[in-house]
Amino acid sequence: MWAGPMGMRGMFASGEHAAGTCRFDLSMTTTRPAAAVYELLADIQDAEPIPRRARVTMVKEPSGPTGVGTRWHERVRLGPGWWLTVDSVVTEADEPHRLGMDFHSRWFTGHLTYDVLTAGHGSLLRQRETLRPRVLRRVLVPVLERRLGPRLEQRLVDLTQLLEDRHGS
């Protein structure tokens, strides 16, 4: 079981694995309204790479409004000459409250759901992600949980910071 730091402003993070699947559940508060949060998520390719040090390219098809069937093609540089390709398709689009998608690569499949809830004078962004390796599940799941959990947590922190920075400018 992976658990992120609870001391971060408005952050809750946990992860668990069962039957060869990693499950992550993270949330973070922001002062921005739900519509602004959803707008960032629906056109995330315009904000990438997150974090800024990451080597990521992302293409959205078709361009324009995000809805069920919208696809993203993402390439993530893992190391010199080593790239991971991830394809995603939107399966749920309930603006401004939910954006869900299935994703797959050569090495894993999964589902990601963002829920955006009105909270006080802003929003709560909740990210739930399920990841299932295609091979070596018993070996890979604990490793993925330890390595990916903190990265997902940092990405959520970076997303909310980007929202706050956009509001301040």
N, CA and C atoms as an extended XYZ file, in Angstrom:
507
Properties=species:S:1:pos:R:3:atomname:S:1:resname:S:1:resid:I:1 pbc="F F F"
N         0.839       -1.185        0.000 N   MET     1
C         0.000        0.000        0.000 CA  MET     1
C         0.874        1.234        0.000 C   MET     1
N         0.650        2.140       -0.946 N   TRP     2
C         1.375        3.390       -1.024 CA  TRP     2
C         0.482        4.480       -0.471 C   TRP     2
N         1.023        5.366        0.326 N   ALA     3
C         0.272        6.514        0.831 CA  ALA     3
C         1.150        7.744        0.722 C   ALA     3
N         0.610        8.774        0.120 N   GLY     4
C         1.348       10.012       -0.058 CA  GLY     4
C         1.333       10.845        1.208 C   GLY     4
N         2.107       11.922        1.211 N   PRO     5
C         2.161       12.774        2.389 CA  PRO     5
C         0.831       13.468        2.617 C   PRO     5
N         0.380       13.462        3.844 N   MET     6
C        -0.892       14.087        4.173 CA  MET     6
C        -0.731       15.565        4.512 C   MET     6
N         0.508       16.024        4.687 N   GLY     7
C         0.731       17.396        5.091 CA  GLY     7
C         0.572       18.404        3.969 C   GLY     7
N         0.488       17.989        2.724 N   MET     8
C         0.377       18.922        1.619 CA  MET     8
C        -1.001       19.573        1.649 C   MET     8
N        -1.071       20.848        1.267 N   ARG     9
C        -2.314       21.594        1.321 CA  ARG     9
C        -3.413       20.889        0.514 C   ARG     9
N        -4.419       20.396        1.218 N   GLY    10
C        -5.573       19.824        0.559 CA  GLY    10
C        -5.329       18.515       -0.158 C   GLY    10
N        -4.244       17.817        0.116 N   MET    11
C        -3.914       16.605       -0.637 CA  MET    11
C        -4.246       15.362        0.161 C   MET    11
N        -4.873       14.429       -0.500 N   PHE    12
C        -5.023       13.080        0.032 CA  PHE    12
C        -4.591       12.142       -1.076 C   PHE    12
N        -3.777       11.160       -0.729 N   ALA    13
C        -3.296       10.222       -1.739 CA  ALA    13
C        -3.222        8.834       -1.143 C   ALA    13
N        -3.630        7.856       -1.932 N   SER    14
C        -3.454        6.469       -1.513 CA  SER    14
C        -3.331        5.605       -2.754 C   SER    14
N        -2.761        4.446       -2.567 N   GLY    15
C        -2.647        3.497       -3.666 CA  GLY    15
C        -2.713        2.098       -3.105 C   GLY    15
N        -3.241        1.197       -3.877 N   GLU    16
C        -3.299       -0.197       -3.443 CA  GLU    16
C        -3.208       -1.078       -4.674 C   GLU    16
N        -2.802       -2.314       -4.460 N   HIS    17
C        -2.788       -3.238       -5.585 CA  HIS    17
C        -3.497       -4.527       -5.173 C   HIS    17
N        -4.234       -5.047       -6.131 N   ALA    18
C        -4.955       -6.300       -5.925 CA  ALA    18
C        -5.141       -6.951       -7.280 C   ALA    18
N        -4.966       -8.232       -7.324 N   ALA    19
C        -5.200       -9.002       -8.556 CA  ALA    19
C        -4.448       -8.402       -9.753 C   ALA    19
N        -3.205       -7.990       -9.544 N   GLY    20
C        -2.400       -7.496      -10.645 CA  GLY    20
C        -2.762       -6.117      -11.139 C   GLY    20
N        -3.411       -5.318      -10.303 N   THR    21
C        -3.852       -3.987      -10.695 CA  THR    21
C        -3.404       -2.961       -9.663 C   THR    21
N        -2.884       -1.829      -10.123 N   CYS    22
C        -2.583       -0.697       -9.239 CA  CYS    22
C        -3.785        0.237       -9.265 C   CYS    22
N        -4.162        0.725       -8.097 N   ARG    23
C        -5.248        1.697       -8.002 CA  ARG    23
C        -4.734        2.895       -7.205 C   ARG    23
N        -4.918        4.082       -7.776 N   PHE    24
C        -4.499        5.314       -7.122 CA  PHE    24
C        -5.703        6.219       -6.958 C   PHE    24
N        -5.779        6.886       -5.837 N   ASP    25
C        -6.874        7.812       -5.538 CA  ASP    25
C        -6.247        9.032       -4.886 C   ASP    25
N        -6.217       10.143       -5.616 N   LEU    26
C        -5.577       11.361       -5.125 CA  LEU    26
C        -6.558       12.511       -5.226 C   LEU    26
N        -6.420       13.487       -4.357 N   SER    27
C        -7.254       14.683       -4.463 CA  SER    27
C        -6.488       15.889       -3.976 C   SER    27
N        -6.873       17.047       -4.489 N   MET    28
C        -6.193       18.294       -4.168 CA  MET    28
C        -7.199       19.421       -4.307 C   MET    28
N        -7.103       20.417       -3.441 N   THR    29
C        -7.990       21.563       -3.535 CA  THR    29
C        -7.324       22.681       -4.319 C   THR    29
N        -8.147       23.529       -4.906 N   THR    30
C        -7.692       24.712       -5.617 CA  THR    30
C        -8.705       25.822       -5.376 C   THR    30
N        -8.275       27.049       -5.516 N   THR    31
C        -9.191       28.181       -5.370 CA  THR    31
C        -9.972       28.433       -6.656 C   THR    31
N        -9.645       27.720       -7.700 N   ARG    32
C       -10.288       27.925       -9.001 CA  ARG    32
C       -11.629       27.194       -9.082 C   ARG    32
N       -12.586       27.759       -9.823 N   PRO    33
C       -13.888       27.104       -9.976 CA  PRO    33
C       -13.799       25.846      -10.836 C   PRO    33
N       -14.796       24.999      -10.711 N   ALA    34
C       -14.829       23.728      -11.436 CA  ALA    34
C       -14.652       23.922      -12.942 C   ALA    34
N       -15.259       24.943      -13.509 N   ALA    35
C       -15.162       25.167      -14.963 CA  ALA    35
C       -13.715       25.405      -15.392 C   ALA    35
N       -12.932       26.139      -14.597 N   ALA    36
C       -11.539       26.404      -14.935 CA  ALA    36
C       -10.700       25.133      -14.834 C   ALA    36
N       -10.993       24.292      -13.844 N   VAL    37
C       -10.273       23.030      -13.678 CA  VAL    37
C       -10.560       22.120      -14.861 C   VAL    37
N       -11.841       21.985      -15.200 N   TYR    38
C       -12.225       21.120      -16.317 CA  TYR    38
C       -11.604       21.611      -17.628 C   TYR    38
N       -11.602       22.924      -17.822 N   GLU    39
C       -11.030       23.500      -19.048 CA  GLU    39
C        -9.559       23.109      -19.205 C   GLU    39
N        -8.800       23.156      -18.115 N   LEU    40
C        -7.398       22.745      -18.173 CA  LEU    40
C        -7.277       21.265      -18.527 C   LEU    40
N        -8.065       20.424      -17.870 N   LEU    41
C        -7.997       18.981      -18.121 CA  LEU    41
C        -8.419       18.630      -19.548 C   LEU    41
N        -9.431       19.311      -20.061 N   ALA    42
C        -9.965       18.998      -21.386 CA  ALA    42
C        -9.007       19.389      -22.517 C   ALA    42
N        -8.074       20.274      -22.223 N   ASP    43
C        -7.068       20.665      -23.212 CA  ASP    43
C        -5.673       20.560      -22.612 C   ASP    43
N        -5.447       19.476      -21.902 N   ILE    44
C        -4.191       19.273      -21.177 CA  ILE    44
C        -2.979       19.293      -22.099 C   ILE    44
N        -3.154       18.937      -23.357 N   GLN    45
C        -2.026       18.928      -24.291 CA  GLN    45
C        -1.415       20.324      -24.425 C   GLN    45
N        -2.201       21.362      -24.194 N   ASP    46
C        -1.681       22.727      -24.297 CA  ASP    46
C        -0.815       23.099      -23.094 C   ASP    46
N        -0.943       22.372      -21.998 N   ALA    47
C        -0.190       22.663      -20.776 CA  ALA    47
C         1.033       21.765      -20.613 C   ALA    47
N         1.093       20.663      -21.355 N   GLU    48
C         2.215       19.724      -21.209 CA  GLU    48
C         3.522       20.380      -21.619 C   GLU    48
N         4.646       19.970      -21.074 N   PRO    49
C         4.791       18.851      -20.153 CA  PRO    49
C         4.567       19.265      -18.700 C   PRO    49
N         3.981       18.380      -17.961 N   ILE    50
C         3.769       18.539      -16.522 CA  ILE    50
C         4.336       17.285      -15.875 C   ILE    50
N         5.312       17.372      -15.036 N   PRO    51
C         6.059       18.571      -14.642 CA  PRO    51
C         6.909       19.096      -15.794 C   PRO    51
N         7.360       20.323      -15.685 N   ARG    52
C         8.081       20.986      -16.776 CA  ARG    52
C         9.345       20.244      -17.179 C   ARG    52
N         9.954       19.505      -16.275 N   ARG    53
C        11.192       18.784      -16.598 CA  ARG    53
C        10.911       17.504      -17.395 C   ARG    53
N         9.660       17.099      -17.481 N   ALA    54
C         9.311       15.861      -18.189 CA  ALA    54
C         9.503       16.046      -19.697 C   ALA    54
N         9.775       14.955      -20.364 N   ARG    55
C         9.871       14.951      -21.823 CA  ARG    55
C         8.617       14.276      -22.354 C   ARG    55
N         7.608       15.082      -22.663 N   VAL    56
C         6.309       14.567      -23.081 CA  VAL    56
C         5.847       15.331      -24.312 C   VAL    56
N         5.317       14.605      -25.277 N   THR    57
C         4.594       15.234      -26.377 CA  THR    57
C         3.202       14.625      -26.388 C   THR    57
N         2.196       15.463      -26.635 N   MET    58
C         0.815       14.986      -26.592 CA  MET    58
C         0.030       15.663      -27.712 C   MET    58
N        -0.716       14.856      -28.450 N   VAL    59
C        -1.542       15.350      -29.547 CA  VAL    59
C        -2.981       14.943      -29.272 C   VAL    59
N        -3.905       15.887      -29.430 N   LYS    60
C        -5.338       15.640      -29.220 CA  LYS    60
C        -6.011       15.535      -30.584 C   LYS    60
N        -6.896       14.523      -30.723 N   GLU    61
C        -7.664       14.342      -31.960 CA  GLU    61
C        -9.110       14.048      -31.621 C   GLU    61
N       -10.042       14.727      -32.222 N   PRO    62
C        -9.850       15.914      -33.053 CA  PRO    62
C        -9.599       17.129      -32.162 C   PRO    62
N        -9.062       18.183      -32.764 N   SER    63
C        -8.896       19.422      -32.010 CA  SER    63
C       -10.294       19.986      -31.757 C   SER    63
N       -10.410       20.894      -30.829 N   GLY    64
C       -11.711       21.465      -30.499 CA  GLY    64
C       -12.213       20.917      -29.184 C   GLY    64
N       -13.527       21.005      -28.974 N   PRO    65
C       -14.096       20.576      -27.689 CA  PRO    65
C       -13.811       19.103      -27.400 C   PRO    65
N       -13.579       18.810      -26.129 N   THR    66
C       -13.328       17.439      -25.689 CA  THR    66
C       -14.655       16.776      -25.369 C   THR    66
N       -14.875       15.597      -25.920 N   GLY    67
C       -16.088       14.839      -25.651 CA  GLY    67
C       -15.782       13.356      -25.739 C   GLY    67
N       -16.798       12.550      -25.499 N   VAL    68
C       -16.620       11.105      -25.601 CA  VAL    68
C       -16.088       10.790      -26.999 C   VAL    68
N       -15.025       10.004      -27.041 N   GLY    69
C       -14.391        9.654      -28.311 CA  GLY    69
C       -13.144       10.462      -28.630 C   GLY    69
N       -12.936       11.603      -27.947 N   THR    70
C       -11.714       12.374      -28.153 CA  THR    70
C       -10.522       11.500      -27.772 C   THR    70
N        -9.446       11.621      -28.536 N   ARG    71
C        -8.257       10.792      -28.293 CA  ARG    71
C        -7.031       11.668      -28.048 C   ARG    71
N        -6.144       11.147      -27.226 N   TRP    72
C        -4.824       11.748      -27.043 CA  TRP    72
C        -3.789       10.692      -27.368 C   TRP    72
N        -2.739       11.119      -28.067 N   HIS    73
C        -1.593       10.271      -28.361 CA  HIS    73
C        -0.406       10.921      -27.664 C   HIS    73
N         0.170       10.187      -26.736 N   GLU    74
C         1.210       10.739      -25.877 CA  GLU    74
C         2.493        9.939      -26.020 C   GLU    74
N         3.611       10.645      -26.066 N   ARG    75
C         4.931       10.012      -26.052 CA  ARG    75
C         5.684       10.566      -24.862 C   ARG    75
N         6.190        9.666      -24.031 N   VAL    76
C         6.918       10.035      -22.819 CA  VAL    76
C         8.338        9.493      -22.931 C   VAL    76
N         9.313       10.363      -22.790 N   ARG    77
C        10.710        9.928      -22.846 CA  ARG    77
C        11.100        9.355      -21.493 C   ARG    77
N        11.457        8.090      -21.484 N   LEU    78
C        11.856        7.413      -20.262 CA  LEU    78
C        13.361        7.460      -20.050 C   LEU    78
N        14.102        7.586      -21.134 N   GLY    79
C        15.560        7.639      -21.083 CA  GLY    79
C        16.085        7.869      -22.482 C   GLY    79
N        17.388        8.003      -22.623 N   PRO    80
C        17.949        8.230      -23.952 CA  PRO    80
C        17.523        7.144      -24.950 C   PRO    80
N        16.815        7.569      -25.995 N   GLY    81
C        16.373        6.640      -27.027 CA  GLY    81
C        15.243        5.713      -26.617 C   GLY    81
N        14.655        5.938      -25.462 N   TRP    82
C        13.608        5.040      -24.951 CA  TRP    82
C        12.342        5.842      -24.688 C   TRP    82
N        11.305        5.581      -25.509 N   TRP    83
C        10.043        6.319      -25.442 CA  TRP    83
C         8.903        5.364      -25.143 C   TRP    83
N         7.956        5.834      -24.374 N   LEU    84
C         6.721        5.104      -24.077 CA  LEU    84
C         5.588        5.811      -24.802 C   LEU    84
N         4.807        5.078      -25.574 N   THR    85
C         3.654        5.633      -26.275 CA  THR    85
C         2.390        5.197      -25.552 C   THR    85
N         1.531        6.171      -25.248 N   VAL    86
C         0.269        5.902      -24.558 CA  VAL    86
C        -0.852        6.525      -25.375 C   VAL    86
N        -1.881        5.742      -25.669 N   ASP    87
C        -3.061        6.238      -26.369 CA  ASP    87
C        -4.234        6.221      -25.409 C   ASP    87
N        -4.995        7.333      -25.393 N   SER    88
C        -6.141        7.477      -24.499 CA  SER    88
C        -7.372        7.839      -25.311 C   SER    88
N        -8.534        7.426      -24.822 N   VAL    89
C        -9.802        7.812      -25.436 CA  VAL    89
C       -10.780        8.191      -24.328 C   VAL    89
N       -11.439        9.326      -24.502 N   VAL    90
C       -12.398        9.809      -23.509 CA  VAL    90
C       -13.625        8.908      -23.513 C   VAL    90
N       -13.992        8.422      -22.331 N   THR    91
C       -15.164        7.564      -22.170 CA  THR    91
C       -16.279        8.261      -21.393 C   THR    91
N       -15.932        9.331      -20.670 N   GLU    92
C       -16.911       10.113      -19.907 CA  GLU    92
C       -16.535       11.589      -20.017 C   GLU    92
N       -17.514       12.416      -20.356 N   ALA    93
C       -17.293       13.856      -20.419 CA  ALA    93
C       -18.545       14.546      -19.916 C   ALA    93
N       -18.510       14.976      -18.666 N   ASP    94
C       -19.633       15.669      -18.039 CA  ASP    94
C       -19.103       17.006      -17.527 C   ASP    94
N       -18.987       17.964      -18.448 N   GLU    95
C       -18.422       19.271      -18.120 CA  GLU    95
C       -19.309       20.002      -17.131 C   GLU    95
N       -18.788       20.586      -16.085 N   PRO    96
C       -17.398       20.684      -15.662 CA  PRO    96
C       -17.033       19.715      -14.535 C   PRO    96
N       -17.750       18.616      -14.407 N   HIS    97
C       -17.588       17.782      -13.218 CA  HIS    97
C       -16.813       16.481      -13.392 C   HIS    97
N       -16.774       15.907      -14.580 N   ARG    98
C       -16.089       14.617      -14.729 CA  ARG    98
C       -15.511       14.465      -16.121 C   ARG    98
N       -14.276       13.938      -16.129 N   LEU    99
C       -13.612       13.570      -17.372 CA  LEU    99
C       -12.957       12.224      -17.124 C   LEU    99
N       -13.378       11.209      -17.878 N   GLY   100
C       -12.844        9.864      -17.715 CA  GLY   100
C       -12.304        9.348      -19.026 C   GLY   100
N       -11.276        8.513      -18.938 N   MET   101
C       -10.698        7.980      -20.167 CA  MET   101
C       -10.059        6.622      -19.929 C   MET   101
N       -10.089        5.798      -20.957 N   ASP   102
C        -9.337        4.549      -20.986 CA  ASP   102
C        -8.014        4.843      -21.677 C   ASP   102
N        -6.960        4.162      -21.252 N   PHE   103
C        -5.666        4.347      -21.894 CA  PHE   103
C        -4.967        3.000      -22.026 C   PHE   103
N        -4.054        2.936      -22.992 N   HIS   104
C        -3.290        1.704      -23.178 CA  HIS   104
C        -1.946        2.007      -23.839 C   HIS   104
N        -1.035        1.108      -23.590 N   SER   105
C         0.268        1.128      -24.238 CA  SER   105
C         0.646       -0.322      -24.503 C   SER   105
N         1.806       -0.498      -25.000 N   ARG   106
C         2.301       -1.866      -25.230 CA  ARG   106
C         2.422       -2.618      -23.908 C   ARG   106
N         2.668       -1.886      -22.804 N   TRP   107
C         2.998       -2.507      -21.527 CA  TRP   107
C         1.851       -2.538      -20.509 C   TRP   107
N         0.820       -1.696      -20.680 N   PHE   108
C        -0.255       -1.660      -19.687 CA  PHE   108
C        -1.541       -1.105      -20.278 C   PHE   108
N        -2.633       -1.306      -19.550 N   THR   109
C        -3.930       -0.704      -19.850 CA  THR   109
C        -4.414       -0.040      -18.564 C   THR   109
N        -5.420        0.817      -18.687 N   GLY   110
C        -5.930        1.436      -17.480 CA  GLY   110
C        -7.093        2.364      -17.740 C   GLY   110
N        -7.537        2.975      -16.652 N   HIS   111
C        -8.626        3.947      -16.702 CA  HIS   111
C        -8.282        5.089      -15.746 C   HIS   111
N        -8.588        6.310      -16.176 N   LEU   112
C        -8.336        7.512      -15.394 CA  LEU   112
C        -9.627        8.313      -15.330 C   LEU   112
N       -10.009        8.723      -14.132 N   THR   113
C       -11.178        9.578      -13.958 CA  THR   113
C       -10.795       10.786      -13.130 C   THR   113
N       -11.133       11.969      -13.649 N   TYR   114
C       -11.015       13.206      -12.895 CA  TYR   114
C       -12.418       13.626      -12.499 C   TYR   114
N       -12.653       13.824      -11.206 N   ASP   115
C       -13.894       14.393      -10.707 CA  ASP   115
C       -13.564       15.772      -10.161 C   ASP   115
N       -14.371       16.765      -10.525 N   VAL   116
C       -14.161       18.133      -10.073 CA  VAL   116
C       -15.403       18.540       -9.287 C   VAL   116
N       -15.219       18.777       -7.996 N   LEU   117
C       -16.321       19.093       -7.104 CA  LEU   117
C       -16.174       20.513       -6.576 C   LEU   117
N       -17.282       21.224       -6.487 N   THR   118
C       -17.250       22.548       -5.878 CA  THR   118
C       -16.994       22.369       -4.395 C   THR   118
N       -16.030       23.139       -3.879 N   ALA   119
C       -15.647       23.028       -2.469 CA  ALA   119
C       -15.321       24.416       -1.940 C   ALA   119
N       -16.186       24.942       -1.079 N   GLY   120
C       -15.946       26.266       -0.517 CA  GLY   120
C       -15.862       27.313       -1.603 C   GLY   120
N       -14.742       28.036       -1.631 N   HIS   121
C       -14.537       29.090       -2.627 CA  HIS   121
C       -13.694       28.601       -3.795 C   HIS   121
N       -13.728       27.314       -4.065 N   GLY   122
C       -12.936       26.757       -5.151 CA  GLY   122
C       -13.431       25.382       -5.524 C   GLY   122
N       -12.487       24.466       -5.743 N   SER   123
C       -12.830       23.125       -6.202 CA  SER   123
C       -11.929       22.086       -5.557 C   SER   123
N       -12.428       20.890       -5.553 N   LEU   124
C       -11.647       19.719       -5.173 CA  LEU   124
C       -11.463       18.905       -6.440 C   LEU   124
N       -10.224       18.643       -6.809 N   LEU   125
C        -9.903       17.817       -7.974 CA  LEU   125
C        -9.503       16.440       -7.467 C   LEU   125
N       -10.281       15.440       -7.859 N   ARG   126
C        -9.997       14.068       -7.456 CA  ARG   126
C        -9.580       13.276       -8.685 C   ARG   126
N        -8.465       12.569       -8.576 N   GLN   127
C        -7.941       11.746       -9.664 CA  GLN   127
C        -7.937       10.299       -9.197 C   GLN   127
N        -8.666        9.454       -9.917 N   ARG   128
C        -8.654        8.015       -9.643 CA  ARG   128
C        -8.105        7.325      -10.876 C   ARG   128
N        -7.109        6.481      -10.647 N   GLU   129
C        -6.451        5.817      -11.769 CA  GLU   129
C        -6.266        4.342      -11.456 C   GLU   129
N        -6.571        3.525      -12.447 N   THR   130
C        -6.349        2.084      -12.367 CA  THR   130
C        -5.368        1.722      -13.467 C   THR   130
N        -4.350        0.963      -13.116 N   LEU   131
C        -3.305        0.588      -14.068 CA  LEU   131
C        -3.075       -0.911      -13.967 C   LEU   131
N        -3.112       -1.584      -15.106 N   ARG   132
C        -2.912       -3.030      -15.134 CA  ARG   132
C        -1.816       -3.372      -16.134 C   ARG   132
N        -0.671       -3.847      -15.625 N   PRO   133
C         0.387       -4.280      -16.549 CA  PRO   133
C        -0.094       -5.452      -17.400 C   PRO   133
N         0.383       -5.515      -18.637 N   ARG   134
C         0.004       -6.618      -19.533 CA  ARG   134
C         0.806       -7.881      -19.254 C   ARG   134
N         2.011       -7.731      -18.703 N   VAL   135
C         2.880       -8.880      -18.426 CA  VAL   135
C         3.485       -8.747      -17.032 C   VAL   135
N         3.943       -9.860      -16.486 N   LEU   136
C         4.665       -9.881      -15.213 CA  LEU   136
C         3.949       -9.110      -14.100 C   LEU   136
N         2.646       -9.294      -13.992 N   ARG   137
C         1.853       -8.520      -13.035 CA  ARG   137
C         2.346       -8.640      -11.603 C   ARG   137
N         2.655       -9.852      -11.168 N   ARG   138
C         3.075      -10.032       -9.777 CA  ARG   138
C         4.342       -9.257       -9.457 C   ARG   138
N         5.227       -9.153      -10.431 N   VAL   139
C         6.495       -8.457      -10.230 CA  VAL   139
C         6.328       -6.949      -10.410 C   VAL   139
N         5.603       -6.543      -11.446 N   LEU   140
C         5.532       -5.130      -11.807 CA  LEU   140
C         4.619       -4.294      -10.926 C   LEU   140
N         3.519       -4.849      -10.441 N   VAL   141
C         2.562       -4.038       -9.707 CA  VAL   141
C         3.177       -3.371       -8.478 C   VAL   141
N         3.888       -4.080       -7.608 N   PRO   142
C         4.485       -3.386       -6.456 CA  PRO   142
C         5.517       -2.325       -6.865 C   PRO   142
N         6.277       -2.595       -7.917 N   VAL   143
C         7.267       -1.634       -8.398 CA  VAL   143
C         6.570       -0.401       -8.957 C   VAL   143
N         5.550       -0.604       -9.788 N   LEU   144
C         4.809        0.520      -10.350 CA  LEU   144
C         4.167        1.355       -9.254 C   LEU   144
N         3.615        0.684       -8.273 N   GLU   145
C         2.961        1.388       -7.172 CA  GLU   145
C         3.946        2.317       -6.460 C   GLU   145
N         5.122        1.818       -6.137 N   ARG   146
C         6.137        2.621       -5.436 CA  ARG   146
C         6.665        3.756       -6.302 C   ARG   146
N         6.881        3.492       -7.584 N   ARG   147
C         7.486        4.497       -8.462 CA  ARG   147
C         6.477        5.480       -9.035 C   ARG   147
N         5.297        4.986       -9.388 N   LEU   148
C         4.309        5.837      -10.046 CA  LEU   148
C         3.506        6.674       -9.057 C   LEU   148
N         3.216        6.144       -7.887 N   GLY   149
C         2.423        6.882       -6.903 CA  GLY   149
C         2.944        8.280       -6.628 C   GLY   149
N         4.202        8.422       -6.237 N   PRO   150
C         4.735        9.766       -5.988 CA  PRO   150
C         4.731       10.660       -7.234 C   PRO   150
N         4.899       10.086       -8.407 N   ARG   151
C         4.877       10.892       -9.644 CA  ARG   151
C         3.471       11.387       -9.957 C   ARG   151
N         2.479       10.537       -9.744 N   LEU   152
C         1.095       10.979       -9.946 CA  LEU   152
C         0.742       12.075       -8.958 C   LEU   152
N         1.189       11.909       -7.734 N   GLU   153
C         0.953       12.916       -6.709 CA  GLU   153
C         1.587       14.248       -7.105 C   GLU   153
N         2.837       14.227       -7.556 N   GLN   154
C         3.508       15.458       -7.958 CA  GLN   154
C         2.830       16.093       -9.156 C   GLN   154
N         2.353       15.277      -10.095 N   ARG   155
C         1.643       15.807      -11.260 CA  ARG   155
C         0.380       16.543      -10.827 C   ARG   155
N        -0.351       15.986       -9.865 N   LEU   156
C        -1.569       16.642       -9.384 CA  LEU   156
C        -1.230       17.959       -8.687 C   LEU   156
N        -0.171       17.968       -7.908 N   VAL   157
C         0.292       19.212       -7.280 CA  VAL   157
C         0.644       20.230       -8.368 C   VAL   157
N         1.364       19.793       -9.401 N   ASP   158
C         1.749       20.689      -10.493 CA  ASP   158
C         0.536       21.216      -11.252 C   ASP   158
N        -0.462       20.364      -11.471 N   LEU   159
C        -1.695       20.805      -12.142 CA  LEU   159
C        -2.395       21.896      -11.340 C   LEU   159
N        -2.536       21.679      -10.048 N   THR   160
C        -3.226       22.685       -9.233 CA  THR   160
C        -2.400       23.964       -9.135 C   THR   160
N        -1.081       23.846       -9.104 N   GLN   161
C        -0.233       25.048       -9.095 CA  GLN   161
C        -0.389       25.809      -10.405 C   GLN   161
N        -0.469       25.098      -11.520 N   LEU   162
C        -0.685       25.738      -12.819 CA  LEU   162
C        -2.016       26.485      -12.833 C   LEU   162
N        -3.047       25.886      -12.266 N   LEU   163
C        -4.342       26.572      -12.159 CA  LEU   163
C        -4.229       27.851      -11.346 C   LEU   163
N        -3.549       27.772      -10.217 N   GLU   164
C        -3.388       28.959       -9.363 CA  GLU   164
C        -2.561       30.019      -10.068 C   GLU   164
N        -1.503       29.611      -10.769 N   ASP   165
C        -0.656       30.567      -11.478 CA  ASP   165
C        -1.436       31.270      -12.588 C   ASP   165
N        -2.276       30.534      -13.295 N   ARG   166
C        -3.086       31.132      -14.368 CA  ARG   166
C        -4.035       32.171      -13.794 C   ARG   166
N        -4.559       31.908      -12.627 N   HIS   167
C        -5.499       32.818      -11.981 CA  HIS   167
C        -4.787       34.095      -11.530 C   HIS   167
N        -3.542       33.938      -11.091 N   GLY   168
C        -2.787       35.070      -10.581 CA  GLY   168
C        -2.262       35.987      -11.678 C   GLY   168
N        -2.231       35.506      -12.917 N   SER   169
C        -1.648       36.333      -13.990 CA  SER   169
C        -2.685       37.156      -14.702 C   SER   169
